[in-house]
Amino acid sequence: MDEEVAGLLAGAPGPDERAAAAVARRAAVVLRPAGALARLDELAGWLAGWQGTDRPAVRRPAAVVFAADHGVARQGVSAYPAEVTAAMLEALREGAATACAMSRHVGAALHVVDVGVGDPTGDLASEPALGPARFRACFEAGRRAVADLDTDLLVLGEMGIGNTTAASAVTATLLGGDVEALTGRGTGVDDAGYARKLAAVQAARRRVGAAAPLEVLRQVGGAELAAIAGAATEARLRPLPLVLDGFVVAAAVAPLEALHRGALAHAVAGHRSAEPGHRALLEWLGKPPLLDLDLRLGEGSGALAAVPLLRLAAAAVTEVATFAEWGLERP
Amino acid sequence: MDEEVAGLLAGAPGPDERAAAAVARRAAVVLRPAGALARLDELAGWLAGWQGTDRPAVRRPAAVVFAADHGVARQGVSAYPAEVTAAMLEALREGAATACAMSRHVGAALHVVDVGVGDPTGDLASEPALGPARFRACFEAGRRAVADLDTDLLVLGEMGIGNTTAASAVTATLLGGDVEALTGRGTGVDDAGYARKLAAVQAARRRVGAAAPLEVLRQVGGAELAAIAGAATEARLRPLPLVLDGFVVAAAVAPLEALHRGALAHAVAGHRSAEPGHRALLEWLGKPPLLDLDLRLGEGSGALAAVPLLRLAAAAVTEVATFAEWGLERP
């Protein structure tokens, strides 16, 4: 699928440069010292570009959380048994999970998409996580989940016991580098579990070696990672601004950037998690995080926590008077 | 006034430890890995303690922005002329300023308090900024502004051309250290203005030497800084949780901590600004910032941007089911 998706991304529309420039111009003349809001002003321009309007706003944010099970979880790489994925899927659907409370308070619609709970992938240490047909089906499910949304800002999140093992395997295979430096404790696995996690990631990388970016994702990723790659691709095609959540989401979308430079121009990093591989990925992607609070939950939570910043960034340009409107000359 | 305020602070109530502990216990058993929300869980416990309830929430945040003029501004230490303070006071009152837009979007009531616009303080480089009577009046005005509020979370902000010069002078006199490392460009002053700013801060520190903390604030601070110290003291007495804005606010409240260790236990740092002195102050106060986005506006803007994080922190404990409620055992 690498060639096909590379073609899609190459043909994707860019941001509305006129809208972005108009917002940058206004940000420079509203009632505050030029540059005083630093990254927030940049974000307002970025939002304008990808929303295609010189009146950017965050009125209808939507979070899509993809859930799936992982064959590698059977090896005991997580502090939690695989059955927790199904229980958390239910909690997410019933409004009882952290992402639900956060979505309510930031005014985001929360969509939960099951792409393989109870149907674990292959064990990435010893076999492809996904066959070609299932990889394509997950990628397309991700695209569909975004295609139908009525939203002005997309948040992508995930839930799946074992999926930081997949994220480390994707990162190590895609970027190279020391596996231990790219593998963290996930939900808080103990020393023995961490040793098994490291071994699984090392075996996965050895097994796959060098491969095309989406092939890496198919081989050592997972069903929700494939769906997230599809969702991010669809967001790029519409286009729609996107807030990335933590390590697993970053690992899921990084292959798109490897496939086509600029594929993720429509995305910002909502936060940086405690996972060491996340730091490496964000540096590689060139995306400084908005929040840096050592969160390590997933479910879209770190990205949801960043949504109000984007809302404020837009309002601080569109709803603030200019010096001229206020009868002042800029010094 | 140092002795008097030290006495007030020594007699101030502490947090409700039972409420804080109850929230910490619940945070450890809600539907996510223990510790996965890291600082957000800590903040929920902190809020519970200072709100005095095991159901912490941010429903009625209130921002108080104090504005005043500074005698040192006549020396050309800012990129802006002193008249801008009055114009910005008007913009803040009329809803046209950045803090107004941000307050609306985070659901905060915004109160603007004039403690000396058009009535500049003495030039801190060569004379006390405030006489004893005016210092006391400003401090009391700050206390009164908070005493009447119906709020569950207080944000303190400021506006005053020249006030980062005062903040640097307070910081350098209180903490010691290299004046240049504690003095930034404020609203973006040019090289010649920056040289004048440095000279003013150095002269202020030489003039005052070692002095009691509130005496430092009186000598080299400003009217809005004195009011902020009063407002933070009143918040500690009620008690009420407090979000600090940037460099000027941190410099205004630091003397309280110097006067009485723990005086600022009810306060978190909303953000870290681009001002180098702010970094030094936050380290000295032991308060890691929630946001680190190089904002340098004031008006309470950086603290307002952090308000949604506190709201989410509370909701992520009070509105999320526990493992037991969800029929799961914690592994």
JSON list of N, CA and C in Angstrom, two decimals, chain A residues 30-81:
[
{"chain": "A", "resi": 30, "resn": "VAL", "atom": "N", "xyz": [-2.85, 43.10, 16.71]},
{"chain": "A", "resi": 30, "resn": "VAL", "atom": "CA", "xyz": [-3.83, 43.16, 17.80]},
{"chain": "A", "resi": 30, "resn": "VAL", "atom": "C", "xyz": [-3.15, 43.76, 19.03]},
{"chain": "A", "resi": 31, "resn": "LEU", "atom": "N", "xyz": [-3.99, 44.10, 20.01]},
{"chain": "A", "resi": 31, "resn": "LEU", "atom": "CA", "xyz": [-3.58, 44.89, 21.18]},
{"chain": "A", "resi": 31, "resn": "LEU", "atom": "C", "xyz": [-2.65, 44.13, 22.12]},
{"chain": "A", "resi": 32, "resn": "ARG", "atom": "N", "xyz": [-1.47, 43.82, 21.64]},
{"chain": "A", "resi": 32, "resn": "ARG", "atom": "CA", "xyz": [-0.43, 43.26, 22.51]},
{"chain": "A", "resi": 32, "resn": "ARG", "atom": "C", "xyz": [0.89, 43.39, 21.78]},
{"chain": "A", "resi": 33, "resn": "PRO", "atom": "N", "xyz": [2.00, 43.31, 22.49]},
{"chain": "A", "resi": 33, "resn": "PRO", "atom": "CA", "xyz": [3.28, 43.39, 21.80]},
{"chain": "A", "resi": 33, "resn": "PRO", "atom": "C", "xyz": [3.39, 42.29, 20.74]},
{"chain": "A", "resi": 34, "resn": "ALA", "atom": "N", "xyz": [3.93, 42.63, 19.60]},
{"chain": "A", "resi": 34, "resn": "ALA", "atom": "CA", "xyz": [4.07, 41.65, 18.53]},
{"chain": "A", "resi": 34, "resn": "ALA", "atom": "C", "xyz": [4.85, 40.45, 19.06]},
{"chain": "A", "resi": 35, "resn": "GLY", "atom": "N", "xyz": [4.32, 39.26, 18.82]},
{"chain": "A", "resi": 35, "resn": "GLY", "atom": "CA", "xyz": [5.01, 38.05, 19.23]},
{"chain": "A", "resi": 35, "resn": "GLY", "atom": "C", "xyz": [4.80, 37.64, 20.68]},
{"chain": "A", "resi": 36, "resn": "ALA", "atom": "N", "xyz": [4.00, 38.43, 21.42]},
{"chain": "A", "resi": 36, "resn": "ALA", "atom": "CA", "xyz": [3.86, 38.14, 22.85]},
{"chain": "A", "resi": 36, "resn": "ALA", "atom": "C", "xyz": [3.17, 36.80, 23.11]},
{"chain": "A", "resi": 37, "resn": "LEU", "atom": "N", "xyz": [2.36, 36.35, 22.17]},
{"chain": "A", "resi": 37, "resn": "LEU", "atom": "CA", "xyz": [1.73, 35.04, 22.38]},
{"chain": "A", "resi": 37, "resn": "LEU", "atom": "C", "xyz": [2.48, 33.91, 21.67]},
{"chain": "A", "resi": 38, "resn": "ALA", "atom": "N", "xyz": [3.61, 34.25, 21.07]},
{"chain": "A", "resi": 38, "resn": "ALA", "atom": "CA", "xyz": [4.56, 33.25, 20.59]},
{"chain": "A", "resi": 38, "resn": "ALA", "atom": "C", "xyz": [3.86, 32.10, 19.86]},
{"chain": "A", "resi": 39, "resn": "ARG", "atom": "N", "xyz": [3.97, 30.88, 20.39]},
{"chain": "A", "resi": 39, "resn": "ARG", "atom": "CA", "xyz": [3.42, 29.71, 19.71]},
{"chain": "A", "resi": 39, "resn": "ARG", "atom": "C", "xyz": [1.91, 29.78, 19.54]},
{"chain": "A", "resi": 40, "resn": "LEU", "atom": "N", "xyz": [1.21, 30.46, 20.43]},
{"chain": "A", "resi": 40, "resn": "LEU", "atom": "CA", "xyz": [-0.25, 30.52, 20.26]},
{"chain": "A", "resi": 40, "resn": "LEU", "atom": "C", "xyz": [-0.60, 31.28, 18.98]},
{"chain": "A", "resi": 41, "resn": "ASP", "atom": "N", "xyz": [0.13, 32.34, 18.68]},
{"chain": "A", "resi": 41, "resn": "ASP", "atom": "CA", "xyz": [-0.12, 33.06, 17.43]},
{"chain": "A", "resi": 41, "resn": "ASP", "atom": "C", "xyz": [0.21, 32.19, 16.21]},
{"chain": "A", "resi": 42, "resn": "GLU", "atom": "N", "xyz": [1.29, 31.44, 16.31]},
{"chain": "A", "resi": 42, "resn": "GLU", "atom": "CA", "xyz": [1.62, 30.53, 15.20]},
{"chain": "A", "resi": 42, "resn": "GLU", "atom": "C", "xyz": [0.50, 29.51, 14.99]},
{"chain": "A", "resi": 43, "resn": "LEU", "atom": "N", "xyz": [-0.02, 29.02, 16.11]},
{"chain": "A", "resi": 43, "resn": "LEU", "atom": "CA", "xyz": [-1.09, 28.02, 16.02]},
{"chain": "A", "resi": 43, "resn": "LEU", "atom": "C", "xyz": [-2.35, 28.60, 15.40]},
{"chain": "A", "resi": 44, "resn": "ALA", "atom": "N", "xyz": [-2.63, 29.86, 15.68]},
{"chain": "A", "resi": 44, "resn": "ALA", "atom": "CA", "xyz": [-3.80, 30.50, 15.08]},
{"chain": "A", "resi": 44, "resn": "ALA", "atom": "C", "xyz": [-3.65, 30.53, 13.57]},
{"chain": "A", "resi": 45, "resn": "GLY", "atom": "N", "xyz": [-2.46, 30.86, 13.10]},
{"chain": "A", "resi": 45, "resn": "GLY", "atom": "CA", "xyz": [-2.22, 30.88, 11.66]},
{"chain": "A", "resi": 45, "resn": "GLY", "atom": "C", "xyz": [-2.31, 29.48, 11.05]},
{"chain": "A", "resi": 46, "resn": "TRP", "atom": "N", "xyz": [-1.75, 28.53, 11.76]},
{"chain": "A", "resi": 46, "resn": "TRP", "atom": "CA", "xyz": [-1.81, 27.13, 11.32]},
{"chain": "A", "resi": 46, "resn": "TRP", "atom": "C", "xyz": [-3.27, 26.65, 11.22]},
{"chain": "A", "resi": 47, "resn": "LEU", "atom": "N", "xyz": [-4.04, 26.96, 12.24]},
{"chain": "A", "resi": 47, "resn": "LEU", "atom": "CA", "xyz": [-5.47, 26.58, 12.23]},
{"chain": "A", "resi": 47, "resn": "LEU", "atom": "C", "xyz": [-6.19, 27.22, 11.05]},
{"chain": "A", "resi": 48, "resn": "ALA", "atom": "N", "xyz": [-5.92, 28.50, 10.85]},
{"chain": "A", "resi": 48, "resn": "ALA", "atom": "CA", "xyz": [-6.56, 29.22, 9.74]},
{"chain": "A", "resi": 48, "resn": "ALA", "atom": "C", "xyz": [-6.27, 28.53, 8.41]},
{"chain": "A", "resi": 49, "resn": "GLY", "atom": "N", "xyz": [-5.01, 28.15, 8.25]},
{"chain": "A", "resi": 49, "resn": "GLY", "atom": "CA", "xyz": [-4.61, 27.50, 7.00]},
{"chain": "A", "resi": 49, "resn": "GLY", "atom": "C", "xyz": [-5.35, 26.20, 6.77]},
{"chain": "A", "resi": 50, "resn": "TRP", "atom": "N", "xyz": [-5.40, 25.38, 7.80]},
{"chain": "A", "resi": 50, "resn": "TRP", "atom": "CA", "xyz": [-5.99, 24.05, 7.61]},
{"chain": "A", "resi": 50, "resn": "TRP", "atom": "C", "xyz": [-7.51, 24.06, 7.75]},
{"chain": "A", "resi": 51, "resn": "GLN", "atom": "N", "xyz": [-8.05, 25.11, 8.37]},
{"chain": "A", "resi": 51, "resn": "GLN", "atom": "CA", "xyz": [-9.52, 25.25, 8.36]},
{"chain": "A", "resi": 51, "resn": "GLN", "atom": "C", "xyz": [-9.99, 26.02, 7.13]},
{"chain": "A", "resi": 52, "resn": "GLY", "atom": "N", "xyz": [-9.05, 26.67, 6.45]},
{"chain": "A", "resi": 52, "resn": "GLY", "atom": "CA", "xyz": [-9.40, 27.39, 5.24]},
{"chain": "A", "resi": 52, "resn": "GLY", "atom": "C", "xyz": [-10.25, 28.62, 5.49]},
{"chain": "A", "resi": 53, "resn": "THR", "atom": "N", "xyz": [-9.95, 29.33, 6.58]},
{"chain": "A", "resi": 53, "resn": "THR", "atom": "CA", "xyz": [-10.71, 30.54, 6.89]},
{"chain": "A", "resi": 53, "resn": "THR", "atom": "C", "xyz": [-9.83, 31.52, 7.65]},
{"chain": "A", "resi": 54, "resn": "ASP", "atom": "N", "xyz": [-10.07, 32.82, 7.43]},
{"chain": "A", "resi": 54, "resn": "ASP", "atom": "CA", "xyz": [-9.33, 33.81, 8.21]},
{"chain": "A", "resi": 54, "resn": "ASP", "atom": "C", "xyz": [-10.03, 34.10, 9.54]},
{"chain": "A", "resi": 55, "resn": "ARG", "atom": "N", "xyz": [-11.06, 33.33, 9.87]},
{"chain": "A", "resi": 55, "resn": "ARG", "atom": "CA", "xyz": [-11.71, 33.41, 11.19]},
{"chain": "A", "resi": 55, "resn": "ARG", "atom": "C", "xyz": [-11.62, 32.03, 11.86]},
{"chain": "A", "resi": 56, "resn": "PRO", "atom": "N", "xyz": [-10.40, 31.56, 12.14]},
{"chain": "A", "resi": 56, "resn": "PRO", "atom": "CA", "xyz": [-10.28, 30.22, 12.72]},
{"chain": "A", "resi": 56, "resn": "PRO", "atom": "C", "xyz": [-10.96, 30.15, 14.08]},
{"chain": "A", "resi": 57, "resn": "ALA", "atom": "N", "xyz": [-11.48, 28.98, 14.41]},
{"chain": "A", "resi": 57, "resn": "ALA", "atom": "CA", "xyz": [-12.15, 28.77, 15.70]},
{"chain": "A", "resi": 57, "resn": "ALA", "atom": "C", "xyz": [-12.22, 27.27, 15.96]},
{"chain": "A", "resi": 58, "resn": "VAL", "atom": "N", "xyz": [-12.33, 26.93, 17.23]},
{"chain": "A", "resi": 58, "resn": "VAL", "atom": "CA", "xyz": [-12.53, 25.53, 17.60]},
{"chain": "A", "resi": 58, "resn": "VAL", "atom": "C", "xyz": [-13.90, 25.43, 18.24]},
{"chain": "A", "resi": 59, "resn": "ARG", "atom": "N", "xyz": [-14.89, 25.13, 17.41]},
{"chain": "A", "resi": 59, "resn": "ARG", "atom": "CA", "xyz": [-16.27, 25.08, 17.89]},
{"chain": "A", "resi": 59, "resn": "ARG", "atom": "C", "xyz": [-16.79, 23.66, 17.99]},
{"chain": "A", "resi": 60, "resn": "ARG", "atom": "N", "xyz": [-16.31, 22.78, 17.11]},
{"chain": "A", "resi": 60, "resn": "ARG", "atom": "CA", "xyz": [-16.84, 21.41, 17.05]},
{"chain": "A", "resi": 60, "resn": "ARG", "atom": "C", "xyz": [-15.70, 20.40, 17.01]},
{"chain": "A", "resi": 61, "resn": "PRO", "atom": "N", "xyz": [-14.84, 20.41, 18.03]},
{"chain": "A", "resi": 61, "resn": "PRO", "atom": "CA", "xyz": [-13.75, 19.42, 17.99]},
{"chain": "A", "resi": 61, "resn": "PRO", "atom": "C", "xyz": [-14.33, 18.00, 18.09]},
{"chain": "A", "resi": 62, "resn": "ALA", "atom": "N", "xyz": [-13.65, 17.07, 17.46]},
{"chain": "A", "resi": 62, "resn": "ALA", "atom": "CA", "xyz": [-14.07, 15.66, 17.50]},
{"chain": "A", "resi": 62, "resn": "ALA", "atom": "C", "xyz": [-12.86, 14.79, 17.81]},
{"chain": "A", "resi": 63, "resn": "ALA", "atom": "N", "xyz": [-13.05, 13.89, 18.75]},
{"chain": "A", "resi": 63, "resn": "ALA", "atom": "CA", "xyz": [-11.99, 12.93, 19.08]},
{"chain": "A", "resi": 63, "resn": "ALA", "atom": "C", "xyz": [-12.42, 11.55, 18.59]},
{"chain": "A", "resi": 64, "resn": "VAL", "atom": "N", "xyz": [-11.52, 10.87, 17.92]},
{"chain": "A", "resi": 64, "resn": "VAL", "atom": "CA", "xyz": [-11.77, 9.49, 17.50]},
{"chain": "A", "resi": 64, "resn": "VAL", "atom": "C", "xyz": [-10.74, 8.61, 18.18]},
{"chain": "A", "resi": 65, "resn": "VAL", "atom": "N", "xyz": [-11.21, 7.67, 18.97]},
{"chain": "A", "resi": 65, "resn": "VAL", "atom": "CA", "xyz": [-10.34, 6.75, 19.69]},
{"chain": "A", "resi": 65, "resn": "VAL", "atom": "C", "xyz": [-10.52, 5.35, 19.10]},
{"chain": "A", "resi": 66, "resn": "PHE", "atom": "N", "xyz": [-9.43, 4.79, 18.57]},
{"chain": "A", "resi": 66, "resn": "PHE", "atom": "CA", "xyz": [-9.46, 3.46, 17.97]},
{"chain": "A", "resi": 66, "resn": "PHE", "atom": "C", "xyz": [-8.95, 2.43, 18.98]},
{"chain": "A", "resi": 67, "resn": "ALA", "atom": "N", "xyz": [-9.67, 1.32, 19.09]},
{"chain": "A", "resi": 67, "resn": "ALA", "atom": "CA", "xyz": [-9.29, 0.29, 20.06]},
{"chain": "A", "resi": 67, "resn": "ALA", "atom": "C", "xyz": [-9.06, -1.05, 19.37]},
{"chain": "A", "resi": 68, "resn": "ALA", "atom": "N", "xyz": [-8.08, -1.80, 19.86]},
{"chain": "A", "resi": 68, "resn": "ALA", "atom": "CA", "xyz": [-7.80, -3.12, 19.28]},
{"chain": "A", "resi": 68, "resn": "ALA", "atom": "C", "xyz": [-6.94, -3.93, 20.24]},
{"chain": "A", "resi": 69, "resn": "ASP", "atom": "N", "xyz": [-6.92, -5.24, 20.01]},
{"chain": "A", "resi": 69, "resn": "ASP", "atom": "CA", "xyz": [-6.07, -6.13, 20.81]},
{"chain": "A", "resi": 69, "resn": "ASP", "atom": "C", "xyz": [-4.81, -6.52, 20.03]},
{"chain": "A", "resi": 70, "resn": "HIS", "atom": "N", "xyz": [-3.80, -6.94, 20.81]},
{"chain": "A", "resi": 70, "resn": "HIS", "atom": "CA", "xyz": [-2.47, -7.20, 20.27]},
{"chain": "A", "resi": 70, "resn": "HIS", "atom": "C", "xyz": [-2.00, -8.59, 20.65]},
{"chain": "A", "resi": 71, "resn": "GLY", "atom": "N", "xyz": [-1.59, -9.36, 19.65]},
{"chain": "A", "resi": 71, "resn": "GLY", "atom": "CA", "xyz": [-1.08, -10.70, 19.92]},
{"chain": "A", "resi": 71, "resn": "GLY", "atom": "C", "xyz": [0.10, -10.70, 20.88]},
{"chain": "A", "resi": 72, "resn": "VAL", "atom": "N", "xyz": [0.93, -9.67, 20.80]},
{"chain": "A", "resi": 72, "resn": "VAL", "atom": "CA", "xyz": [2.13, -9.63, 21.63]},
{"chain": "A", "resi": 72, "resn": "VAL", "atom": "C", "xyz": [1.78, -9.52, 23.11]},
{"chain": "A", "resi": 73, "resn": "ALA", "atom": "N", "xyz": [0.56, -9.11, 23.42]},
{"chain": "A", "resi": 73, "resn": "ALA", "atom": "CA", "xyz": [0.16, -8.99, 24.83]},
{"chain": "A", "resi": 73, "resn": "ALA", "atom": "C", "xyz": [0.20, -10.34, 25.55]},
{"chain": "A", "resi": 74, "resn": "ARG", "atom": "N", "xyz": [0.03, -11.42, 24.79]},
{"chain": "A", "resi": 74, "resn": "ARG", "atom": "CA", "xyz": [0.10, -12.76, 25.40]},
{"chain": "A", "resi": 74, "resn": "ARG", "atom": "C", "xyz": [1.46, -13.03, 26.04]},
{"chain": "A", "resi": 75, "resn": "GLN", "atom": "N", "xyz": [2.48, -12.32, 25.57]},
{"chain": "A", "resi": 75, "resn": "GLN", "atom": "CA", "xyz": [3.83, -12.53, 26.11]},
{"chain": "A", "resi": 75, "resn": "GLN", "atom": "C", "xyz": [4.03, -11.85, 27.46]},
{"chain": "A", "resi": 76, "resn": "GLY", "atom": "N", "xyz": [3.03, -11.11, 27.93]},
{"chain": "A", "resi": 76, "resn": "GLY", "atom": "CA", "xyz": [3.20, -10.45, 29.23]},
{"chain": "A", "resi": 76, "resn": "GLY", "atom": "C", "xyz": [4.09, -9.23, 29.14]},
{"chain": "A", "resi": 77, "resn": "VAL", "atom": "N", "xyz": [3.85, -8.38, 28.13]},
{"chain": "A", "resi": 77, "resn": "VAL", "atom": "CA", "xyz": [4.66, -7.16, 27.97]},
{"chain": "A", "resi": 77, "resn": "VAL", "atom": "C", "xyz": [4.02, -5.96, 28.64]},
{"chain": "A", "resi": 78, "resn": "SER", "atom": "N", "xyz": [2.81, -6.14, 29.20]},
{"chain": "A", "resi": 78, "resn": "SER", "atom": "CA", "xyz": [2.08, -5.04, 29.82]},
{"chain": "A", "resi": 78, "resn": "SER", "atom": "C", "xyz": [1.77, -5.36, 31.27]},
{"chain": "A", "resi": 79, "resn": "ALA", "atom": "N", "xyz": [1.51, -4.32, 32.05]},
{"chain": "A", "resi": 79, "resn": "ALA", "atom": "CA", "xyz": [1.10, -4.53, 33.44]},
{"chain": "A", "resi": 79, "resn": "ALA", "atom": "C", "xyz": [-0.34, -5.06, 33.50]},
{"chain": "A", "resi": 80, "resn": "TYR", "atom": "N", "xyz": [-1.04, -4.99, 32.39]},
{"chain": "A", "resi": 80, "resn": "TYR", "atom": "CA", "xyz": [-2.46, -5.35, 32.37]},
{"chain": "A", "resi": 80, "resn": "TYR", "atom": "C", "xyz": [-2.72, -6.54, 31.45]},
{"chain": "A", "resi": 81, "resn": "PRO", "atom": "N", "xyz": [-3.67, -7.39, 31.80]},
{"chain": "A", "resi": 81, "resn": "PRO", "atom": "CA", "xyz": [-4.02, -8.49, 30.90]},
{"chain": "A", "resi": 81, "resn": "PRO", "atom": "C", "xyz": [-4.81, -7.96, 29.70]}
]
